[in-house]
């Protein structure tokens, strides 16, 4: 990884208004999750516009069955690492389950911690109309908010598992109304997760703010994936994720080669030793 030096001019940080302008110009927005400094630096230098310190860390990083055990402290710690390693990407910290739902003031208190203690540039929370007032308070006090509709993993128990949302006329109308309510409350973008592609296209059309799809078809204004699903690390790969690499296989081969060379004495050589 390259070390940024004082001679390298800092790239301009992506701001929330840039995402709206990208939508107006018809330019697609790229977003990936990131949880640590080395991968955040790689994704930032690759030009990914938005890095989400997602509560998907519960599954992807910590091996839990759901996102529910993730704490505010977990997100703060990982967000600090990601912010510190990036120069251009907009870093969004997820508000984890139990840290915002009770009231707008509850959400505000957690949102403030994400910006003040971790340096996040924005927060994301799950839900529609019932969190609109939360979004309004956050945005009116300087905390940009990304919404999240469709399959919302924090409600997995209430939704009856990982299921496509918004199927049927009534559900589609409810989702569209939720999206409009979040936009009206000040959300700068809305994630649509596991939503039929035609509905995602329709919501994208009616909103002025960008939609970011995950399992929501090709017509959203941007796309997001959990980076391990995109890079082929881990055992679970959802149908909507495309694998752009096989990082798991590369790491496994490296570990096997290292083990073999340590056992055979081929590593370390003089090249890797201090001889005086
Ligand atoms: O936590 C997360 O990574 C997310 C994305 C899947 C949108 O919410």
PDB file of C-alpha atoms and ligand atoms in Angstrom:
ATOM      1  CA  UNK A   1       0.000   0.000   0.000  1.00  0.00           C
ATOM      2  CA  UNK A   2       1.268   3.434  -0.806  1.00  0.00           C
ATOM      3  CA  UNK A   3       1.808   5.915   2.020  1.00  0.00           C
ATOM      4  CA  UNK A   4       0.253   9.304   1.269  1.00  0.00           C
ATOM      5  CA  UNK A   5       3.037  11.896   1.497  1.00  0.00           C
ATOM      6  CA  UNK A   6       2.817  15.648   2.003  1.00  0.00           C
ATOM      7  CA  UNK A   7       3.902  15.992  -1.667  1.00  0.00           C
ATOM      8  CA  UNK A   8       0.790  14.125  -2.859  1.00  0.00           C
ATOM      9  CA  UNK A   9      -2.092  16.612  -3.106  1.00  0.00           C
ATOM     10  CA  UNK A  10      -5.113  15.356  -1.190  1.00  0.00           C
ATOM     11  CA  UNK A  11      -7.998  14.463  -3.500  1.00  0.00           C
ATOM     12  CA  UNK A  12     -11.245  16.322  -2.915  1.00  0.00           C
ATOM     13  CA  UNK A  13     -13.440  14.486  -0.422  1.00  0.00           C
ATOM     14  CA  UNK A  14     -16.735  13.194  -1.833  1.00  0.00           C
ATOM     15  CA  UNK A  15     -19.576  15.094  -0.141  1.00  0.00           C
ATOM     16  CA  UNK A  16     -23.266  14.305   0.028  1.00  0.00           C
ATOM     17  CA  UNK A  17     -24.110  16.963  -2.566  1.00  0.00           C
ATOM     18  CA  UNK A  18     -21.727  15.280  -5.033  1.00  0.00           C
ATOM     19  CA  UNK A  19     -23.927  12.178  -4.927  1.00  0.00           C
ATOM     20  CA  UNK A  20     -27.025  14.177  -5.775  1.00  0.00           C
ATOM     21  CA  UNK A  21     -25.127  15.904  -8.603  1.00  0.00           C
ATOM     22  CA  UNK A  22     -23.977  12.500  -9.874  1.00  0.00           C
ATOM     23  CA  UNK A  23     -27.624  11.407 -10.056  1.00  0.00           C
ATOM     24  CA  UNK A  24     -28.541  14.576 -11.946  1.00  0.00           C
ATOM     25  CA  UNK A  25     -25.737  13.883 -14.444  1.00  0.00           C
ATOM     26  CA  UNK A  26     -26.753  10.233 -14.757  1.00  0.00           C
ATOM     27  CA  UNK A  27     -23.427   9.012 -13.317  1.00  0.00           C
ATOM     28  CA  UNK A  28     -23.525   5.797 -11.304  1.00  0.00           C
ATOM     29  CA  UNK A  29     -22.319   5.867  -7.681  1.00  0.00           C
ATOM     30  CA  UNK A  30     -20.101   3.099  -6.296  1.00  0.00           C
ATOM     31  CA  UNK A  31     -20.247   2.035  -2.673  1.00  0.00           C
ATOM     32  CA  UNK A  32     -18.597  -0.830  -0.802  1.00  0.00           C
ATOM     33  CA  UNK A  33     -18.460  -1.790   2.816  1.00  0.00           C
ATOM     34  CA  UNK A  34     -15.124  -1.346   4.595  1.00  0.00           C
ATOM     35  CA  UNK A  35     -14.242  -2.220   8.158  1.00  0.00           C
ATOM     36  CA  UNK A  36     -10.483  -1.740   8.480  1.00  0.00           C
ATOM     37  CA  UNK A  37      -7.642   0.530   7.387  1.00  0.00           C
ATOM     38  CA  UNK A  38      -5.871  -1.601   4.727  1.00  0.00           C
ATOM     39  CA  UNK A  39      -8.987  -2.457   2.719  1.00  0.00           C
ATOM     40  CA  UNK A  40     -10.408   1.059   3.134  1.00  0.00           C
ATOM     41  CA  UNK A  41      -7.214   2.512   1.655  1.00  0.00           C
ATOM     42  CA  UNK A  42      -7.373   0.106  -1.293  1.00  0.00           C
ATOM     43  CA  UNK A  43     -11.035   0.897  -2.034  1.00  0.00           C
ATOM     44  CA  UNK A  44     -10.441   4.632  -1.594  1.00  0.00           C
ATOM     45  CA  UNK A  45      -7.502   4.598  -4.009  1.00  0.00           C
ATOM     46  CA  UNK A  46      -9.573   2.487  -6.438  1.00  0.00           C
ATOM     47  CA  UNK A  47     -12.045   5.370  -6.613  1.00  0.00           C
ATOM     48  CA  UNK A  48     -14.994   3.955  -4.661  1.00  0.00           C
ATOM     49  CA  UNK A  49     -17.094   7.004  -3.812  1.00  0.00           C
ATOM     50  CA  UNK A  50     -18.767   5.806  -0.621  1.00  0.00           C
ATOM     51  CA  UNK A  51     -17.431   3.440   2.038  1.00  0.00           C
ATOM     52  CA  UNK A  52     -20.005   2.046   4.437  1.00  0.00           C
ATOM     53  CA  UNK A  53     -18.856   0.847   7.823  1.00  0.00           C
ATOM     54  CA  UNK A  54     -21.834  -1.473   7.822  1.00  0.00           C
ATOM     55  CA  UNK A  55     -23.254  -3.454  10.685  1.00  0.00           C
ATOM     56  CA  UNK A  56     -22.793  -6.313   8.211  1.00  0.00           C
ATOM     57  CA  UNK A  57     -19.503  -6.532  10.112  1.00  0.00           C
ATOM     58  CA  UNK A  58     -21.555  -8.722  12.495  1.00  0.00           C
ATOM     59  CA  UNK A  59     -21.749 -11.453   9.858  1.00  0.00           C
ATOM     60  CA  UNK A  60     -18.843 -10.616   7.565  1.00  0.00           C
ATOM     61  CA  UNK A  61     -16.180  -9.904  10.160  1.00  0.00           C
ATOM     62  CA  UNK A  62     -17.272 -11.317  13.495  1.00  0.00           C
ATOM     63  CA  UNK A  63     -19.009 -14.462  12.254  1.00  0.00           C
ATOM     64  CA  UNK A  64     -22.385 -13.808  13.919  1.00  0.00           C
ATOM     65  CA  UNK A  65     -25.550 -15.173  12.314  1.00  0.00           C
ATOM     66  CA  UNK A  66     -27.118 -11.684  12.145  1.00  0.00           C
ATOM     67  CA  UNK A  67     -26.176  -8.019  12.473  1.00  0.00           C
ATOM     68  CA  UNK A  68     -28.012  -7.718  15.796  1.00  0.00           C
ATOM     69  CA  UNK A  69     -25.069  -8.196  18.198  1.00  0.00           C
ATOM     70  CA  UNK A  70     -23.068  -5.299  16.669  1.00  0.00           C
ATOM     71  CA  UNK A  71     -22.543  -2.462  19.178  1.00  0.00           C
ATOM     72  CA  UNK A  72     -22.023   1.278  18.865  1.00  0.00           C
ATOM     73  CA  UNK A  73     -18.465   0.755  20.117  1.00  0.00           C
ATOM     74  CA  UNK A  74     -17.812  -1.792  17.339  1.00  0.00           C
ATOM     75  CA  UNK A  75     -18.951   0.673  14.664  1.00  0.00           C
ATOM     76  CA  UNK A  76     -17.024   3.560  16.270  1.00  0.00           C
ATOM     77  CA  UNK A  77     -13.775   1.567  16.344  1.00  0.00           C
ATOM     78  CA  UNK A  78     -14.047   0.346  12.748  1.00  0.00           C
ATOM     79  CA  UNK A  79     -15.164   3.762  11.492  1.00  0.00           C
ATOM     80  CA  UNK A  80     -12.098   5.396  13.067  1.00  0.00           C
ATOM     81  CA  UNK A  81      -9.901   2.926  11.154  1.00  0.00           C
ATOM     82  CA  UNK A  82     -11.690   3.540   7.847  1.00  0.00           C
ATOM     83  CA  UNK A  83     -11.766   7.339   8.146  1.00  0.00           C
ATOM     84  CA  UNK A  84      -8.072   7.407   9.046  1.00  0.00           C
ATOM     85  CA  UNK A  85      -7.130   5.403   5.951  1.00  0.00           C
ATOM     86  CA  UNK A  86      -9.149   7.341   3.362  1.00  0.00           C
ATOM     87  CA  UNK A  87      -8.669  10.661   1.658  1.00  0.00           C
ATOM     88  CA  UNK A  88     -11.483  10.817  -0.889  1.00  0.00           C
ATOM     89  CA  UNK A  89     -14.357   8.502  -0.030  1.00  0.00           C
ATOM     90  CA  UNK A  90     -17.425   9.615   1.893  1.00  0.00           C
ATOM     91  CA  UNK A  91     -17.455   7.396   4.996  1.00  0.00           C
ATOM     92  CA  UNK A  92     -20.893   6.376   6.269  1.00  0.00           C
ATOM     93  CA  UNK A  93     -21.232   4.745   9.700  1.00  0.00           C
ATOM     94  CA  UNK A  94     -24.158   2.395  10.249  1.00  0.00           C
ATOM     95  CA  UNK A  95     -26.266   2.938  13.351  1.00  0.00           C
ATOM     96  CA  UNK A  96     -26.484  -0.567  14.817  1.00  0.00           C
ATOM     97  CA  UNK A  97     -29.596  -2.301  16.146  1.00  0.00           C
ATOM     98  CA  UNK A  98     -30.760  -0.797  19.450  1.00  0.00           C
ATOM     99  CA  UNK A  99     -28.830   2.449  19.057  1.00  0.00           C
ATOM    100  CA  UNK A 100     -31.440   4.753  17.476  1.00  0.00           C
ATOM    101  CA  UNK A 101     -34.948   3.325  17.212  1.00  0.00           C
ATOM    102  CA  UNK A 102     -36.484   4.530  20.487  1.00  0.00           C
ATOM    103  CA  UNK A 103     -36.739   8.217  19.572  1.00  0.00           C
ATOM    104  CA  UNK A 104     -35.236  10.987  17.424  1.00  0.00           C
ATOM    105  CA  UNK A 105     -33.151  11.995  20.472  1.00  0.00           C
ATOM    106  CA  UNK A 106     -31.842   8.423  20.762  1.00  0.00           C
ATOM    107  CA  UNK A 107     -30.769   8.496  17.106  1.00  0.00           C
ATOM    108  CA  UNK A 108     -29.257  11.941  17.529  1.00  0.00           C
ATOM    109  CA  UNK A 109     -27.138  10.901  20.504  1.00  0.00           C
ATOM    110  CA  UNK A 110     -25.668   7.949  18.579  1.00  0.00           C
ATOM    111  CA  UNK A 111     -25.243   9.967  15.393  1.00  0.00           C
ATOM    112  CA  UNK A 112     -23.290  12.638  17.250  1.00  0.00           C
ATOM    113  CA  UNK A 113     -20.907   9.963  18.578  1.00  0.00           C
ATOM    114  CA  UNK A 114     -20.281   8.638  15.059  1.00  0.00           C
ATOM    115  CA  UNK A 115     -19.233  12.062  13.771  1.00  0.00           C
ATOM    116  CA  UNK A 116     -17.507  13.344  16.910  1.00  0.00           C
ATOM    117  CA  UNK A 117     -15.646  10.246  18.082  1.00  0.00           C
ATOM    118  CA  UNK A 118     -15.088   8.333  14.837  1.00  0.00           C
ATOM    119  CA  UNK A 119     -14.966  11.100  12.211  1.00  0.00           C
ATOM    120  CA  UNK A 120     -17.771   9.599  10.085  1.00  0.00           C
ATOM    121  CA  UNK A 121     -19.125  11.928   7.405  1.00  0.00           C
ATOM    122  CA  UNK A 122     -22.665  10.538   7.568  1.00  0.00           C
ATOM    123  CA  UNK A 123     -24.725   7.809   9.211  1.00  0.00           C
ATOM    124  CA  UNK A 124     -27.114   5.190   7.872  1.00  0.00           C
ATOM    125  CA  UNK A 125     -30.204   3.864   9.583  1.00  0.00           C
ATOM    126  CA  UNK A 126     -32.873   1.347   8.633  1.00  0.00           C
ATOM    127  CA  UNK A 127     -36.598   1.977   8.268  1.00  0.00           C
ATOM    128  CA  UNK A 128     -39.228   4.145   6.622  1.00  0.00           C
ATOM    129  CA  UNK A 129     -41.871   6.547   7.886  1.00  0.00           C
ATOM    130  CA  UNK A 130     -41.460   5.462  11.509  1.00  0.00           C
ATOM    131  CA  UNK A 131     -37.898   6.866  11.522  1.00  0.00           C
ATOM    132  CA  UNK A 132     -38.622   9.978   9.440  1.00  0.00           C
ATOM    133  CA  UNK A 133     -38.573  12.242  12.495  1.00  0.00           C
ATOM    134  CA  UNK A 134     -35.255  10.672  13.552  1.00  0.00           C
ATOM    135  CA  UNK A 135     -33.854  11.535  10.106  1.00  0.00           C
ATOM    136  CA  UNK A 136     -35.249  15.070  10.338  1.00  0.00           C
ATOM    137  CA  UNK A 137     -33.552  15.770  13.677  1.00  0.00           C
ATOM    138  CA  UNK A 138     -30.239  14.269  12.562  1.00  0.00           C
ATOM    139  CA  UNK A 139     -30.110  16.152   9.271  1.00  0.00           C
ATOM    140  CA  UNK A 140     -31.274  19.442  10.811  1.00  0.00           C
ATOM    141  CA  UNK A 141     -28.411  19.225  13.315  1.00  0.00           C
ATOM    142  CA  UNK A 142     -25.693  18.635  10.727  1.00  0.00           C
ATOM    143  CA  UNK A 143     -25.619  14.836  10.549  1.00  0.00           C
ATOM    144  CA  UNK A 144     -26.213  13.620   6.985  1.00  0.00           C
ATOM    145  CA  UNK A 145     -28.381  10.490   6.855  1.00  0.00           C
ATOM    146  CA  UNK A 146     -28.560   7.656   4.362  1.00  0.00           C
ATOM    147  CA  UNK A 147     -31.815   5.684   4.582  1.00  0.00           C
ATOM    148  CA  UNK A 148     -32.212   1.926   4.088  1.00  0.00           C
ATOM    149  CA  UNK A 149     -35.417   0.287   2.832  1.00  0.00           C
ATOM    150  CA  UNK A 150     -36.511  -3.072   1.468  1.00  0.00           C
ATOM    151  CA  UNK A 151     -34.930  -5.958   3.312  1.00  0.00           C
ATOM    152  CA  UNK A 152     -33.587  -4.342   6.471  1.00  0.00           C
ATOM    153  CA  UNK A 153     -31.347  -6.904   8.203  1.00  0.00           C
ATOM    154  CA  UNK A 154     -31.939  -5.486  11.702  1.00  0.00           C
ATOM    155  CA  UNK A 155     -35.619  -6.507  11.314  1.00  0.00           C
ATOM    156  CA  UNK A 156     -34.810  -9.976  10.021  1.00  0.00           C
ATOM    157  CA  UNK A 157     -36.797 -11.608  12.844  1.00  0.00           C
ATOM    158  CA  UNK A 158     -39.879  -9.482  12.177  1.00  0.00           C
ATOM    159  CA  UNK A 159     -39.604  -9.913   8.394  1.00  0.00           C
ATOM    160  CA  UNK A 160     -39.383 -13.693   8.663  1.00  0.00           C
ATOM    161  CA  UNK A 161     -35.855 -14.070   7.272  1.00  0.00           C
ATOM    162  CA  UNK A 162     -33.897 -12.731   4.330  1.00  0.00           C
ATOM    163  CA  UNK A 163     -36.774 -12.126   1.907  1.00  0.00           C
ATOM    164  CA  UNK A 164     -37.343  -9.879  -1.071  1.00  0.00           C
ATOM    165  CA  UNK A 165     -39.491  -6.909   0.018  1.00  0.00           C
ATOM    166  CA  UNK A 166     -41.969  -4.751  -1.888  1.00  0.00           C
ATOM    167  CA  UNK A 167     -43.633  -7.546  -3.870  1.00  0.00           C
ATOM    168  CA  UNK A 168     -47.274  -6.813  -4.735  1.00  0.00           C
ATOM    169  CA  UNK A 169     -49.074  -3.522  -5.223  1.00  0.00           C
ATOM    170  CA  UNK A 170     -49.633  -2.653  -1.533  1.00  0.00           C
ATOM    171  CA  UNK A 171     -46.071  -3.438  -0.460  1.00  0.00           C
ATOM    172  CA  UNK A 172     -44.693  -1.515  -3.448  1.00  0.00           C
ATOM    173  CA  UNK A 173     -46.802   1.522  -2.567  1.00  0.00           C
ATOM    174  CA  UNK A 174     -45.710   1.369   1.083  1.00  0.00           C
ATOM    175  CA  UNK A 175     -42.061   1.194   0.096  1.00  0.00           C
ATOM    176  CA  UNK A 176     -42.425   4.130  -2.298  1.00  0.00           C
ATOM    177  CA  UNK A 177     -44.155   6.196   0.408  1.00  0.00           C
ATOM    178  CA  UNK A 178     -41.402   5.291   2.872  1.00  0.00           C
ATOM    179  CA  UNK A 179     -38.768   6.436   0.374  1.00  0.00           C
ATOM    180  CA  UNK A 180     -40.567   9.751  -0.186  1.00  0.00           C
ATOM    181  CA  UNK A 181     -40.910  10.257   3.588  1.00  0.00           C
ATOM    182  CA  UNK A 182     -37.167   9.701   4.110  1.00  0.00           C
ATOM    183  CA  UNK A 183     -36.332  12.095   1.284  1.00  0.00           C
ATOM    184  CA  UNK A 184     -38.723  14.711   2.674  1.00  0.00           C
ATOM    185  CA  UNK A 185     -37.112  14.337   6.110  1.00  0.00           C
ATOM    186  CA  UNK A 186     -33.712  15.111   4.596  1.00  0.00           C
ATOM    187  CA  UNK A 187     -32.044  11.776   3.746  1.00  0.00           C
ATOM    188  CA  UNK A 188     -29.316  12.353   1.141  1.00  0.00           C
ATOM    189  CA  UNK A 189     -29.535   8.837  -0.368  1.00  0.00           C
ATOM    190  CA  UNK A 190     -31.487   5.636   0.197  1.00  0.00           C
ATOM    191  CA  UNK A 191     -30.242   2.048   0.079  1.00  0.00           C
ATOM    192  CA  UNK A 192     -32.748  -0.354  -1.504  1.00  0.00           C
ATOM    193  CA  UNK A 193     -31.980  -3.931  -0.470  1.00  0.00           C
ATOM    194  CA  UNK A 194     -33.588  -7.021  -2.032  1.00  0.00           C
ATOM    195  CA  UNK A 195     -36.335  -5.168  -3.862  1.00  0.00           C
ATOM    196  CA  UNK A 196     -37.745  -6.269  -7.260  1.00  0.00           C
ATOM    197  CA  UNK A 197     -35.832  -4.470 -10.015  1.00  0.00           C
ATOM    198  CA  UNK A 198     -38.932  -2.796 -11.569  1.00  0.00           C
ATOM    199  CA  UNK A 199     -39.941  -1.329  -8.182  1.00  0.00           C
ATOM    200  CA  UNK A 200     -36.385  -0.096  -7.520  1.00  0.00           C
ATOM    201  CA  UNK A 201     -36.402   1.549 -10.954  1.00  0.00           C
ATOM    202  CA  UNK A 202     -39.732   3.248 -10.188  1.00  0.00           C
ATOM    203  CA  UNK A 203     -38.547   4.512  -6.765  1.00  0.00           C
ATOM    204  CA  UNK A 204     -35.317   5.748  -8.362  1.00  0.00           C
ATOM    205  CA  UNK A 205     -37.388   7.650 -10.918  1.00  0.00           C
ATOM    206  CA  UNK A 206     -39.617   9.401  -8.374  1.00  0.00           C
ATOM    207  CA  UNK A 207     -36.830  10.376  -5.952  1.00  0.00           C
ATOM    208  CA  UNK A 208     -34.561  13.385  -6.385  1.00  0.00           C
ATOM    209  CA  UNK A 209     -31.973  11.819  -4.057  1.00  0.00           C
ATOM    210  CA  UNK A 210     -29.935   8.829  -5.246  1.00  0.00           C
ATOM    211  CA  UNK A 211     -30.900   5.229  -4.609  1.00  0.00           C
ATOM    212  CA  UNK A 212     -28.130   2.734  -3.906  1.00  0.00           C
ATOM    213  CA  UNK A 213     -29.131  -0.815  -4.745  1.00  0.00           C
ATOM    214  CA  UNK A 214     -28.118  -4.165  -3.334  1.00  0.00           C
ATOM    215  CA  UNK A 215     -30.139  -6.937  -4.905  1.00  0.00           C
ATOM    216  CA  UNK A 216     -32.355  -4.232  -6.420  1.00  0.00           C
ATOM    217  CA  UNK A 217     -31.499  -4.473 -10.114  1.00  0.00           C
ATOM    218  CA  UNK A 218     -29.570  -2.306 -12.540  1.00  0.00           C
ATOM    219  CA  UNK A 219     -31.614   0.900 -12.486  1.00  0.00           C
ATOM    220  CA  UNK A 220     -30.632   2.307  -9.095  1.00  0.00           C
ATOM    221  CA  UNK A 221     -28.376   5.373  -9.091  1.00  0.00           C
ATOM    222  CA  UNK A 222     -25.595   3.380  -7.466  1.00  0.00           C
ATOM    223  CA  UNK A 223     -24.712  -0.060  -6.164  1.00  0.00           C
ATOM    224  CA  UNK A 224     -23.325  -1.360  -2.884  1.00  0.00           C
ATOM    225  CA  UNK A 225     -21.923  -4.764  -1.935  1.00  0.00           C
ATOM    226  CA  UNK A 226     -20.360  -6.196   1.179  1.00  0.00           C
ATOM    227  CA  UNK A 227     -16.719  -6.249   0.115  1.00  0.00           C
ATOM    228  CA  UNK A 228     -16.117  -9.878   1.060  1.00  0.00           C
ATOM    229  CA  UNK A 229     -18.995 -10.943  -1.230  1.00  0.00           C
ATOM    230  CA  UNK A 230     -17.544  -8.847  -4.063  1.00  0.00           C
ATOM    231  CA  UNK A 231     -13.997 -10.156  -3.548  1.00  0.00           C
ATOM    232  CA  UNK A 232     -14.726 -13.801  -2.805  1.00  0.00           C
ATOM    233  CA  UNK A 233     -13.796 -14.007   0.858  1.00  0.00           C
ATOM    234  CA  UNK A 234     -16.008 -16.066   3.115  1.00  0.00           C
ATOM    235  CA  UNK A 235     -18.442 -18.885   2.639  1.00  0.00           C
ATOM    236  CA  UNK A 236     -21.796 -17.142   2.119  1.00  0.00           C
ATOM    237  CA  UNK A 237     -22.446 -15.517  -1.207  1.00  0.00           C
ATOM    238  CA  UNK A 238     -25.899 -14.074  -1.879  1.00  0.00           C
ATOM    239  CA  UNK A 239     -27.387 -14.495  -5.349  1.00  0.00           C
ATOM    240  CA  UNK A 240     -27.264 -10.735  -6.002  1.00  0.00           C
ATOM    241  CA  UNK A 241     -23.513 -10.452  -5.328  1.00  0.00           C
ATOM    242  CA  UNK A 242     -21.033 -10.785  -8.181  1.00  0.00           C
ATOM    243  CA  UNK A 243     -17.626 -12.206  -7.292  1.00  0.00           C
ATOM    244  CA  UNK A 244     -14.919 -10.048  -8.898  1.00  0.00           C
ATOM    245  CA  UNK A 245     -12.003 -11.978  -7.388  1.00  0.00           C
ATOM    246  CA  UNK A 246     -11.212 -15.067  -5.362  1.00  0.00           C
ATOM    247  CA  UNK A 247      -9.361 -13.459  -2.487  1.00  0.00           C
ATOM    248  CA  UNK A 248     -10.144 -16.468  -0.279  1.00  0.00           C
ATOM    249  CA  UNK A 249      -8.274 -18.757  -2.684  1.00  0.00           C
ATOM    250  CA  UNK A 250      -5.345 -16.315  -2.970  1.00  0.00           C
ATOM    251  CA  UNK A 251      -5.021 -16.068   0.835  1.00  0.00           C
ATOM    252  CA  UNK A 252      -5.333 -19.801   1.255  1.00  0.00           C
ATOM    253  CA  UNK A 253      -2.559 -20.410  -1.309  1.00  0.00           C
ATOM    254  CA  UNK A 254      -0.338 -17.842   0.428  1.00  0.00           C
ATOM    255  CA  UNK A 255      -0.892 -19.443   3.845  1.00  0.00           C
ATOM    256  CA  UNK A 256      -0.175 -22.931   2.477  1.00  0.00           C
ATOM    257  CA  UNK A 257       3.026 -21.761   0.757  1.00  0.00           C
ATOM    258  CA  UNK A 258       4.149 -20.022   3.959  1.00  0.00           C
ATOM    259  CA  UNK A 259       3.414 -23.129   6.059  1.00  0.00           C
ATOM    260  CA  UNK A 260       5.343 -25.338   3.607  1.00  0.00           C
ATOM    261  CA  UNK A 261       8.368 -23.026   3.541  1.00  0.00           C
ATOM    262  CA  UNK A 262       8.502 -22.643   7.333  1.00  0.00           C
ATOM    263  CA  UNK A 263       8.287 -26.437   7.753  1.00  0.00           C
ATOM    264  CA  UNK A 264      10.941 -27.102   5.095  1.00  0.00           C
ATOM    265  CA  UNK A 265      13.257 -24.329   6.308  1.00  0.00           C
ATOM    266  CA  UNK A 266      13.014 -22.488   2.958  1.00  0.00           C
ATOM    267  CA  UNK A 267      11.832 -19.398   4.854  1.00  0.00           C
ATOM    268  CA  UNK A 268      13.479 -17.285   6.157  1.00  0.00           C
ATOM    269  CA  UNK A 269      16.599 -16.963   4.008  1.00  0.00           C
ATOM    270  CA  UNK A 270      19.456 -14.497   4.456  1.00  0.00           C
ATOM    271  CA  UNK A 271      17.341 -11.975   2.546  1.00  0.00           C
ATOM    272  CA  UNK A 272      14.821 -11.960   5.378  1.00  0.00           C
ATOM    273  CA  UNK A 273      17.381 -12.073   8.231  1.00  0.00           C
ATOM    274  CA  UNK A 274      19.552  -9.563  10.065  1.00  0.00           C
ATOM    275  CA  UNK A 275      23.078 -10.857   9.647  1.00  0.00           C
ATOM    276  CA  UNK A 276      24.828  -8.421  11.982  1.00  0.00           C
TER     277      UNK A 276
HETATM  278  O1  LIG B   1     -24.446  -3.237   6.832  1.00  0.00           O
HETATM  279  C1  LIG B   1     -24.309  -3.216   5.600  1.00  0.00           C
HETATM  280  O2  LIG B   1     -23.274  -3.593   5.048  1.00  0.00           O
HETATM  281  C2  LIG B   1     -25.418  -2.719   4.805  1.00  0.00           C
HETATM  282  C3  LIG B   1     -25.321  -2.863   3.320  1.00  0.00           C
HETATM  283  C4  LIG B   1     -25.557  -4.266   2.943  1.00  0.00           C
HETATM  284  C5  LIG B   1     -26.205  -1.930   2.618  1.00  0.00           C
HETATM  285  O3  LIG B   1     -26.359  -2.222   5.339  1.00  0.00           O
END
